[in-house]
Amino acid sequence: MPTLSIIKADTGGFVGHCAVHPDMVEEATRRVEAARGDLLLDGKVATCGDDLALIMTHEHGPDAAAVHSFAWDVFHATTRIARDLGLYGAGQDLLSDAFSGNLRGMGPGYAELEFAERPSETVLCFLADKTEPGAWNLPLFRMFADPFTTAGLVIDAKMHAGFQFEVYDLYQEKRIVFDCPADMYDLLMYIGAPARYVLHSVTSKTSAEQAVATSTQRLSLIAGRYVGKDDPVMIVRCQSGLPAVGEALEPFALAYTVAGSMRGSHHAPLMPVAAAQAHPSRFDGPPRVVCLGFQISGGRLIGPRDMFDDPAFDRARAQANEVMDYLRRHGPFEPHRLGLDELEYTTMPALEDRLSDRWQPLPTAATPATTPAAAAERHAAAAGRR
Ligand code: 13P
Ligand code: 13P
Ligand code: MG
Ligand code: MG
């Protein structure tokens, strides 16, 4: 059975955190082409913002050492180019020097899905920049559980039974499976908090086919410090008992709000764009999502089609710009800025140290001015004056 793997990393930004330098794309493409027909059935290189993605089909299964170490080597090669060109944050996502078996906890993000290839295997690969893995929660719910988005949930007998949603708790490192539609409200209780609870996979209850795989790691939780947002990727299989392509794209017609943008520390709208527009410059935002569509045939990646290169998403883009203007005017105030518990790029601990001896306790209840007796006395005196 073939496996589709998207493995991605930020190995250096051009300029700042905007894009991947063409020399890095060229090097990655050269290596992927060389591996095709050997390690890989097929492979493509794509970018979204400053993140470089390897989209690969192969027969080694998920978490395969050979495939992960290949990606690791590619990212080290592009890091060397980034260093040579003095690009920003060269090797940003490579948290370790030594490769050990697979990429789990090493920095690069990945979504992998093993499947029996259908006669027509339609797949969408979503890549995002300046946001985090929980950004997929809302559109995945709408694709696979919301009948107002996906007509097939109502109309298609192969979808009517619903889907199973696997959710990761990234803080406590545990997982749970929700059965929809029955567990829909329980599911929403968790995935509505996307900083902590992240959808990892979705499976059809009718065919038992896995339809979705997402990248779910959060680098800051691994590294214990800010190291850039974990700009996520996602695979969505479509058609024939799964959402149609148009149903899977429909949720992105709303520029919904995600965490990310400048310093990974702000709420901002997610803008669906064509690949050529996936270079956030203003305030490192708005966060971008691109969607590359493929038909997979005998493991070959037929494509990509640039799915958001469609005027039907113009309104979402205009909405993203409008929401960005509105949020930006809040400057350093929440809810534009993330809550303190989520602030990632912060000098808060250093600031706290500097100010620690200037904080004074509030007056306590024992202070005369605030006792009930003193208040009653003031009240009586005021009444006497009237
Ligand atoms: P399938 O059920 O064959 O996927 O067709 C649905 C469709 O393509 C609607 O646009
Ligand atoms: P990236 O995660 O895309 O590198 O962005 C980091 C950042 O600080 C943006 O302001
Ligand atoms: Mg970067
Ligand atoms: Mg990035």
Short mmCIF file of C-alpha atoms and ligand atoms in Angstrom, two decimals:
data_model
loop_
_atom_site.label_atom_id
_atom_site.label_comp_id
_atom_site.label_asym_id
_atom_site.label_seq_id
_atom_site.Cartn_x
_atom_site.Cartn_y
_atom_site.Cartn_z
CA MET A 1 0.00 0.00 0.00
CA PRO A 2 1.32 3.47 -0.81
CA THR A 3 1.88 6.13 1.81
CA LEU A 4 1.54 9.84 1.15
CA SER A 5 3.92 11.86 3.34
CA ILE A 6 4.17 15.61 3.63
CA ILE A 7 7.29 16.48 5.61
CA LYS A 8 8.07 20.16 6.13
CA ALA A 9 10.47 22.47 7.86
CA ASP A 10 11.45 26.11 8.03
CA THR A 11 15.16 25.97 7.27
CA GLY A 12 15.62 29.68 6.64
CA GLY A 13 13.53 32.64 5.50
CA PHE A 14 13.92 34.97 2.51
CA VAL A 15 13.47 37.86 3.38
CA GLY A 16 12.88 37.68 7.15
CA HIS A 17 10.17 35.03 7.51
CA CYS A 18 8.44 35.67 4.13
CA ALA A 19 9.50 32.95 1.72
CA VAL A 20 11.90 30.12 0.85
CA HIS A 21 14.84 31.14 -1.37
CA PRO A 22 14.68 29.68 -4.92
CA ASP A 23 18.12 28.05 -4.47
CA MET A 24 16.74 26.03 -1.56
CA VAL A 25 13.71 24.91 -3.59
CA GLU A 26 16.05 23.93 -6.42
CA GLU A 27 18.26 21.85 -4.13
CA ALA A 28 15.28 20.09 -2.54
CA THR A 29 13.77 19.40 -5.98
CA ARG A 30 17.06 17.96 -7.25
CA ARG A 31 17.23 15.55 -4.29
CA VAL A 32 13.58 14.52 -4.54
CA GLU A 33 13.92 13.85 -8.28
CA ALA A 34 17.01 11.74 -7.61
CA ALA A 35 15.08 9.64 -5.06
CA ARG A 36 12.13 9.07 -7.37
CA GLY A 37 11.88 5.48 -8.59
CA ASP A 38 14.21 4.40 -5.77
CA LEU A 39 13.22 5.42 -2.23
CA LEU A 40 10.13 7.27 -3.50
CA LEU A 41 7.34 6.39 -5.90
CA ASP A 42 7.04 10.09 -6.61
CA GLY A 43 7.74 13.43 -4.99
CA LYS A 44 7.12 17.16 -5.34
CA VAL A 45 8.53 20.17 -3.54
CA ALA A 46 6.26 23.02 -2.45
CA THR A 47 6.44 26.06 -0.23
CA CYS A 48 4.13 28.16 1.88
CA GLY A 49 5.77 31.27 3.30
CA ASP A 50 9.16 30.32 4.75
CA ASP A 51 8.26 26.62 5.03
CA LEU A 52 9.58 24.02 2.62
CA ALA A 53 7.39 20.94 2.10
CA LEU A 54 8.30 17.59 0.55
CA ILE A 55 5.19 15.85 -0.78
CA MET A 56 6.13 12.22 -1.35
CA THR A 57 4.54 8.88 -2.20
CA HIS A 58 6.38 5.69 -1.23
CA GLU A 59 5.85 2.17 0.06
CA HIS A 60 7.65 2.37 3.40
CA GLY A 61 4.63 3.28 5.58
CA PRO A 62 4.30 6.15 8.06
CA ASP A 63 7.22 6.97 10.39
CA ALA A 64 9.68 5.13 8.13
CA ALA A 65 13.32 5.77 9.05
CA ALA A 66 14.42 5.77 5.40
CA VAL A 67 11.91 8.44 4.35
CA HIS A 68 12.34 10.60 7.44
CA SER A 69 16.13 10.52 7.24
CA PHE A 70 15.92 11.45 3.55
CA ALA A 71 13.83 14.53 4.48
CA TRP A 72 16.25 15.31 7.33
CA ASP A 73 19.15 15.29 4.86
CA VAL A 74 17.25 17.53 2.44
CA PHE A 75 16.55 20.02 5.24
CA HIS A 76 20.20 20.02 6.27
CA ALA A 77 21.21 20.67 2.66
CA THR A 78 18.77 23.62 2.41
CA THR A 79 19.97 24.89 5.78
CA ARG A 80 23.54 24.97 4.43
CA ILE A 81 22.33 27.12 1.50
CA ALA A 82 20.41 29.36 3.91
CA ARG A 83 23.56 29.81 6.02
CA ASP A 84 25.64 30.55 2.96
CA LEU A 85 23.16 33.23 1.82
CA GLY A 86 22.79 34.61 5.35
CA LEU A 87 19.03 33.94 5.28
CA TYR A 88 16.97 34.53 8.37
CA GLY A 89 16.63 31.73 10.92
CA ALA A 90 18.75 29.22 8.96
CA GLY A 91 17.94 25.75 10.26
CA GLN A 92 15.15 27.22 12.42
CA ASP A 93 13.12 24.00 12.74
CA LEU A 94 16.01 21.54 13.11
CA LEU A 95 16.12 21.15 16.87
CA SER A 96 18.79 18.49 16.97
CA ASP A 97 21.97 17.68 15.07
CA ALA A 98 21.65 13.92 15.21
CA PHE A 99 18.92 11.91 13.49
CA SER A 100 17.50 9.05 15.53
CA GLY A 101 15.04 6.75 13.76
CA ASN A 102 12.27 9.18 12.83
CA LEU A 103 11.43 12.88 12.95
CA ARG A 104 9.19 12.73 16.02
CA GLY A 105 10.23 15.57 18.29
CA MET A 106 13.09 16.59 15.99
CA GLY A 107 11.52 19.80 14.67
CA PRO A 108 10.21 19.16 11.14
CA GLY A 109 6.44 18.64 10.94
CA TYR A 110 4.79 15.81 9.05
CA ALA A 111 1.44 14.38 8.06
CA GLU A 112 1.42 10.81 6.70
CA LEU A 113 -1.38 8.61 5.47
CA GLU A 114 -1.17 5.01 4.24
CA PHE A 115 -4.02 3.95 1.98
CA ALA A 116 -5.20 1.40 -0.55
CA GLU A 117 -5.24 3.45 -3.73
CA ARG A 118 -8.77 3.82 -5.12
CA PRO A 119 -9.42 3.72 -8.91
CA SER A 120 -9.41 7.52 -8.72
CA GLU A 121 -7.48 8.75 -5.69
CA THR A 122 -8.22 12.45 -5.16
CA VAL A 123 -6.08 14.13 -2.52
CA LEU A 124 -5.70 17.68 -1.24
CA CYS A 125 -2.47 18.78 0.44
CA PHE A 126 -2.90 21.87 2.62
CA LEU A 127 0.15 23.88 3.70
CA ALA A 128 -0.05 26.84 6.10
CA ASP A 129 2.38 29.49 7.28
CA LYS A 130 2.32 31.76 10.37
CA THR A 131 -0.09 29.63 12.34
CA GLU A 132 -0.25 26.41 14.38
CA PRO A 133 -1.61 22.84 14.06
CA GLY A 134 -4.95 23.59 15.74
CA ALA A 135 -5.69 25.82 12.74
CA TRP A 136 -7.10 22.73 10.97
CA ASN A 137 -9.69 22.03 13.69
CA LEU A 138 -12.40 24.36 12.42
CA PRO A 139 -12.26 23.45 8.70
CA LEU A 140 -12.00 19.71 9.47
CA PHE A 141 -15.08 19.85 11.65
CA ARG A 142 -16.93 21.69 8.91
CA MET A 143 -15.78 19.27 6.16
CA PHE A 144 -16.60 16.05 8.00
CA ALA A 145 -19.35 16.94 10.51
CA ASP A 146 -21.24 20.03 9.34
CA PRO A 147 -24.09 19.29 6.92
CA PHE A 148 -24.37 23.00 6.11
CA THR A 149 -20.87 22.73 4.61
CA THR A 150 -20.81 19.20 3.24
CA ALA A 151 -23.99 18.31 1.40
CA GLY A 152 -22.74 14.72 1.12
CA LEU A 153 -23.33 14.15 4.85
CA VAL A 154 -27.03 14.48 4.06
CA ILE A 155 -27.24 13.33 0.45
CA ASP A 156 -24.66 10.54 0.09
CA ALA A 157 -25.53 7.17 1.69
CA LYS A 158 -21.78 6.43 1.96
CA MET A 159 -21.29 9.45 4.24
CA HIS A 160 -24.50 9.37 6.24
CA ALA A 161 -23.06 7.25 9.10
CA GLY A 162 -20.52 9.98 9.82
CA PHE A 163 -16.85 10.05 10.72
CA GLN A 164 -14.52 9.37 13.62
CA PHE A 165 -12.33 12.24 14.81
CA GLU A 166 -9.06 11.53 16.60
CA VAL A 167 -8.01 14.39 18.91
CA TYR A 168 -4.62 14.89 20.57
CA ASP A 169 -4.18 16.71 23.86
CA LEU A 170 -0.78 18.31 23.23
CA TYR A 171 -0.31 19.40 26.83
CA GLN A 172 -0.87 16.01 28.42
CA GLU A 173 0.21 13.87 25.45
CA LYS A 174 -2.90 11.71 25.25
CA ARG A 175 -5.51 11.01 22.57
CA ILE A 176 -9.24 10.33 22.28
CA VAL A 177 -11.58 9.32 19.42
CA PHE A 178 -14.99 11.00 19.00
CA ASP A 179 -17.74 9.38 16.99
CA CYS A 180 -19.75 11.93 14.97
CA PRO A 181 -22.54 12.90 14.73
CA ALA A 182 -23.28 11.28 18.13
CA ASP A 183 -20.32 12.86 19.97
CA MET A 184 -20.40 16.14 18.04
CA TYR A 185 -20.89 18.41 21.04
CA ASP A 186 -18.18 16.66 23.06
CA LEU A 187 -15.82 17.00 20.12
CA LEU A 188 -16.50 20.74 19.84
CA MET A 189 -15.91 21.23 23.55
CA TYR A 190 -12.29 20.21 22.98
CA ILE A 191 -11.36 21.26 19.45
CA GLY A 192 -12.78 24.74 20.10
CA ALA A 193 -9.56 25.17 22.15
CA PRO A 194 -7.08 24.64 19.29
CA ALA A 195 -3.93 25.67 21.17
CA ARG A 196 -4.21 22.49 23.23
CA TYR A 197 -6.55 20.05 21.44
CA VAL A 198 -5.65 19.25 17.86
CA LEU A 199 -7.41 17.02 15.34
CA HIS A 200 -4.94 14.41 14.17
CA SER A 201 -6.97 12.15 11.88
CA VAL A 202 -10.47 11.54 10.54
CA THR A 203 -11.80 8.13 9.49
CA SER A 204 -14.96 7.13 7.62
CA LYS A 205 -17.36 5.03 9.69
CA THR A 206 -18.77 3.49 6.50
CA SER A 207 -15.55 2.36 4.80
CA ALA A 208 -13.10 2.53 7.76
CA GLU A 209 -10.83 4.50 5.40
CA GLN A 210 -8.62 7.14 6.95
CA ALA A 211 -9.47 10.38 5.17
CA VAL A 212 -7.27 12.91 6.97
CA ALA A 213 -3.82 13.20 8.48
CA THR A 214 -2.44 16.40 10.04
CA SER A 215 0.86 17.48 11.51
CA THR A 216 0.24 17.98 15.22
CA GLN A 217 3.50 18.86 16.89
CA ARG A 218 4.15 22.12 18.67
CA LEU A 219 7.81 23.00 18.65
CA SER A 220 7.64 25.23 21.67
CA LEU A 221 6.28 22.34 23.73
CA ILE A 222 9.17 20.21 22.51
CA ALA A 223 11.91 22.80 22.84
CA GLY A 224 10.50 24.59 25.89
CA ARG A 225 11.01 27.97 24.22
CA TYR A 226 9.75 29.92 21.23
CA VAL A 227 11.21 28.60 17.99
CA GLY A 228 8.69 29.85 15.44
CA LYS A 229 5.13 28.67 15.05
CA ASP A 230 4.63 25.10 13.89
CA ASP A 231 3.23 26.00 10.54
CA PRO A 232 1.12 22.90 9.90
CA VAL A 233 0.32 20.65 6.93
CA MET A 234 -2.64 18.40 6.27
CA ILE A 235 -3.72 15.65 3.86
CA VAL A 236 -7.42 15.31 2.97
CA ARG A 237 -8.61 12.50 0.70
CA CYS A 238 -11.75 13.36 -1.24
CA GLN A 239 -14.68 11.97 -3.23
CA SER A 240 -16.44 8.59 -3.29
CA GLY A 241 -17.78 8.44 0.26
CA LEU A 242 -15.53 11.28 1.46
CA PRO A 243 -16.20 15.01 1.06
CA ALA A 244 -16.04 16.19 -2.57
CA VAL A 245 -13.15 18.55 -3.37
CA GLY A 246 -15.49 21.54 -3.32
CA GLU A 247 -16.85 20.51 0.07
CA ALA A 248 -13.34 20.20 1.50
CA LEU A 249 -12.47 23.70 0.23
CA GLU A 250 -15.71 25.34 1.34
CA PRO A 251 -14.67 26.06 4.99
CA PHE A 252 -11.84 28.29 3.72
CA ALA A 253 -14.38 30.68 2.19
CA LEU A 254 -14.43 32.15 5.72
CA ALA A 255 -11.19 33.84 6.78
CA TYR A 256 -11.54 32.37 10.28
CA THR A 257 -9.24 33.47 13.08
CA VAL A 258 -6.14 31.53 14.06
CA ALA A 259 -3.15 32.06 16.34
CA GLY A 260 0.09 33.07 14.65
CA SER A 261 1.12 36.10 12.57
CA MET A 262 3.80 38.40 14.05
CA ARG A 263 6.10 36.57 16.48
CA GLY A 264 3.58 33.74 16.55
CA SER A 265 1.80 35.76 19.20
CA HIS A 266 -1.33 37.23 17.62
CA HIS A 267 -4.79 36.24 16.51
CA ALA A 268 -5.29 36.95 12.83
CA PRO A 269 -7.49 35.71 9.96
CA LEU A 270 -6.33 32.77 7.83
CA MET A 271 -6.13 33.85 4.17
CA PRO A 272 -6.57 31.16 1.47
CA VAL A 273 -4.22 31.99 -1.41
CA ALA A 274 -2.68 30.72 -4.63
CA ALA A 275 0.89 29.43 -4.17
CA ALA A 276 2.31 32.63 -5.68
CA GLN A 277 0.60 34.70 -2.98
CA ALA A 278 1.74 32.62 -0.02
CA HIS A 279 4.33 35.10 1.23
CA PRO A 280 3.08 36.94 4.28
CA SER A 281 4.82 40.30 4.61
CA ARG A 282 2.53 42.71 6.51
CA PHE A 283 2.98 42.05 10.26
CA ASP A 284 4.06 38.55 9.23
CA GLY A 285 0.50 37.92 8.17
CA PRO A 286 -2.26 37.43 7.57
CA PRO A 287 -1.43 33.73 8.05
CA ARG A 288 -1.69 31.88 4.72
CA VAL A 289 -3.05 28.56 3.56
CA VAL A 290 -2.42 27.02 0.15
CA CYS A 291 -4.02 23.85 -1.18
CA LEU A 292 -2.32 21.65 -3.75
CA GLY A 293 -4.62 19.10 -5.37
CA PHE A 294 -3.41 15.80 -6.81
CA GLN A 295 -4.82 12.69 -8.40
CA ILE A 296 -2.64 9.76 -7.34
CA SER A 297 -2.29 7.04 -9.95
CA GLY A 298 -0.08 4.02 -9.34
CA GLY A 299 1.68 6.11 -6.68
CA ARG A 300 2.36 8.93 -9.17
CA LEU A 301 1.41 12.44 -8.07
CA ILE A 302 -0.62 13.88 -10.95
CA GLY A 303 -0.58 17.59 -10.26
CA PRO A 304 -0.46 19.85 -8.41
CA ARG A 305 -3.47 22.00 -9.12
CA ASP A 306 -3.34 25.26 -7.21
CA MET A 307 -6.80 25.00 -5.63
CA PHE A 308 -7.18 28.47 -4.08
CA ASP A 309 -6.16 30.10 -7.38
CA ASP A 310 -9.86 30.79 -7.90
CA PRO A 311 -11.75 34.09 -7.75
CA ALA A 312 -14.36 32.29 -5.63
CA PHE A 313 -11.95 32.88 -2.72
CA ASP A 314 -11.51 36.62 -3.45
CA ARG A 315 -14.09 37.50 -0.82
CA ALA A 316 -12.29 35.44 1.84
CA ARG A 317 -9.09 37.27 0.94
CA ALA A 318 -10.81 40.67 1.15
CA GLN A 319 -12.36 39.62 4.45
CA ALA A 320 -8.94 38.59 5.78
CA ASN A 321 -7.55 42.05 4.91
CA GLU A 322 -10.47 43.78 6.57
CA VAL A 323 -10.26 41.67 9.74
CA MET A 324 -6.50 42.24 9.81
CA ASP A 325 -7.03 46.04 9.70
CA TYR A 326 -9.52 45.79 12.55
CA LEU A 327 -7.35 43.56 14.73
CA ARG A 328 -4.14 45.51 14.05
CA ARG A 329 -5.70 48.61 15.56
CA HIS A 330 -5.74 46.81 18.91
CA GLY A 331 -1.94 46.90 18.90
CA PRO A 332 -0.63 45.06 21.96
CA PHE A 333 -4.09 44.42 23.43
CA GLU A 334 -5.86 41.07 23.60
CA PRO A 335 -7.61 39.54 21.78
CA HIS A 336 -5.27 40.58 18.92
CA ARG A 337 -2.29 39.66 21.07
CA LEU A 338 -2.56 36.13 22.43
CA GLY A 339 -3.39 35.59 26.10
CA LEU A 340 -0.39 35.45 28.43
CA ASP A 341 -0.53 31.67 28.74
CA GLU A 342 -0.11 31.39 24.97
CA LEU A 343 2.44 34.13 24.35
CA GLU A 344 5.34 32.40 22.75
CA TYR A 345 7.82 35.00 21.71
CA THR A 346 7.80 36.82 24.92
CA THR A 347 10.33 38.45 27.15
CA MET A 348 7.71 38.26 29.89
CA PRO A 349 9.89 36.32 32.36
CA ALA A 350 12.73 38.84 31.96
CA LEU A 351 10.27 41.75 32.37
CA GLU A 352 8.79 40.10 35.44
CA ASP A 353 12.24 39.81 37.00
CA ARG A 354 12.98 43.48 36.37
CA LEU A 355 9.69 44.66 37.87
CA SER A 356 9.35 42.16 40.68
CA ASP A 357 10.42 44.52 43.52
CA ARG A 358 8.12 47.34 42.31
CA TRP A 359 4.92 45.35 42.82
CA GLN A 360 3.20 46.21 46.15
CA PRO A 361 0.39 44.27 47.79
CA LEU A 362 -3.11 45.76 47.44
CA PRO A 363 -4.58 47.32 50.63
CA THR A 364 -6.13 44.52 52.68
CA ALA A 365 -9.54 44.37 54.38
CA ALA A 366 -7.84 45.34 57.67
CA THR A 367 -7.04 48.83 56.29
CA PRO A 368 -9.51 51.24 58.02
CA ALA A 369 -10.60 52.94 54.80
CA THR A 370 -12.01 49.70 53.51
CA THR A 371 -13.72 48.20 56.59
CA PRO A 372 -17.54 47.98 56.56
CA ALA A 373 -17.67 50.24 59.65
CA ALA A 374 -15.63 52.95 57.94
CA ALA A 375 -17.81 52.71 54.84
CA ALA A 376 -21.00 53.04 56.97
CA GLU A 377 -19.54 56.08 58.71
CA ARG A 378 -18.74 57.76 55.38
CA HIS A 379 -22.27 56.95 54.17
CA ALA A 380 -23.89 58.47 57.29
CA ALA A 381 -21.73 61.60 57.01
CA ALA A 382 -22.70 62.04 53.38
CA ALA A 383 -26.42 61.56 54.26
CA GLY A 384 -26.08 64.22 57.02
CA ARG A 385 -24.74 66.71 54.47
CA ARG A 386 -27.79 66.24 52.20
P1 13P B 1 -18.74 11.38 -5.54
O1 13P B 1 -19.77 10.91 -4.60
O2 13P B 1 -18.50 10.47 -6.70
O3 13P B 1 -17.47 11.77 -4.87
O4 13P B 1 -19.30 12.73 -6.25
C1 13P B 1 -19.61 13.85 -5.52
C2 13P B 1 -19.18 15.04 -6.27
O5 13P B 1 -18.19 15.04 -6.97
C3 13P B 1 -19.98 16.26 -6.07
O6 13P B 1 -19.34 17.40 -6.56
P1 13P B 2 7.76 31.31 11.22
O1 13P B 2 7.23 30.33 12.23
O2 13P B 2 7.00 31.22 9.93
O3 13P B 2 9.22 31.18 11.04
O4 13P B 2 7.44 32.77 11.76
C1 13P B 2 8.08 33.15 12.93
C2 13P B 2 7.80 34.54 13.35
O5 13P B 2 8.32 34.98 14.35
C3 13P B 2 6.91 35.38 12.57
O6 13P B 2 6.87 36.69 13.06
MG MG B 3 10.72 31.40 9.86
MG MG B 4 6.85 29.58 8.70
#
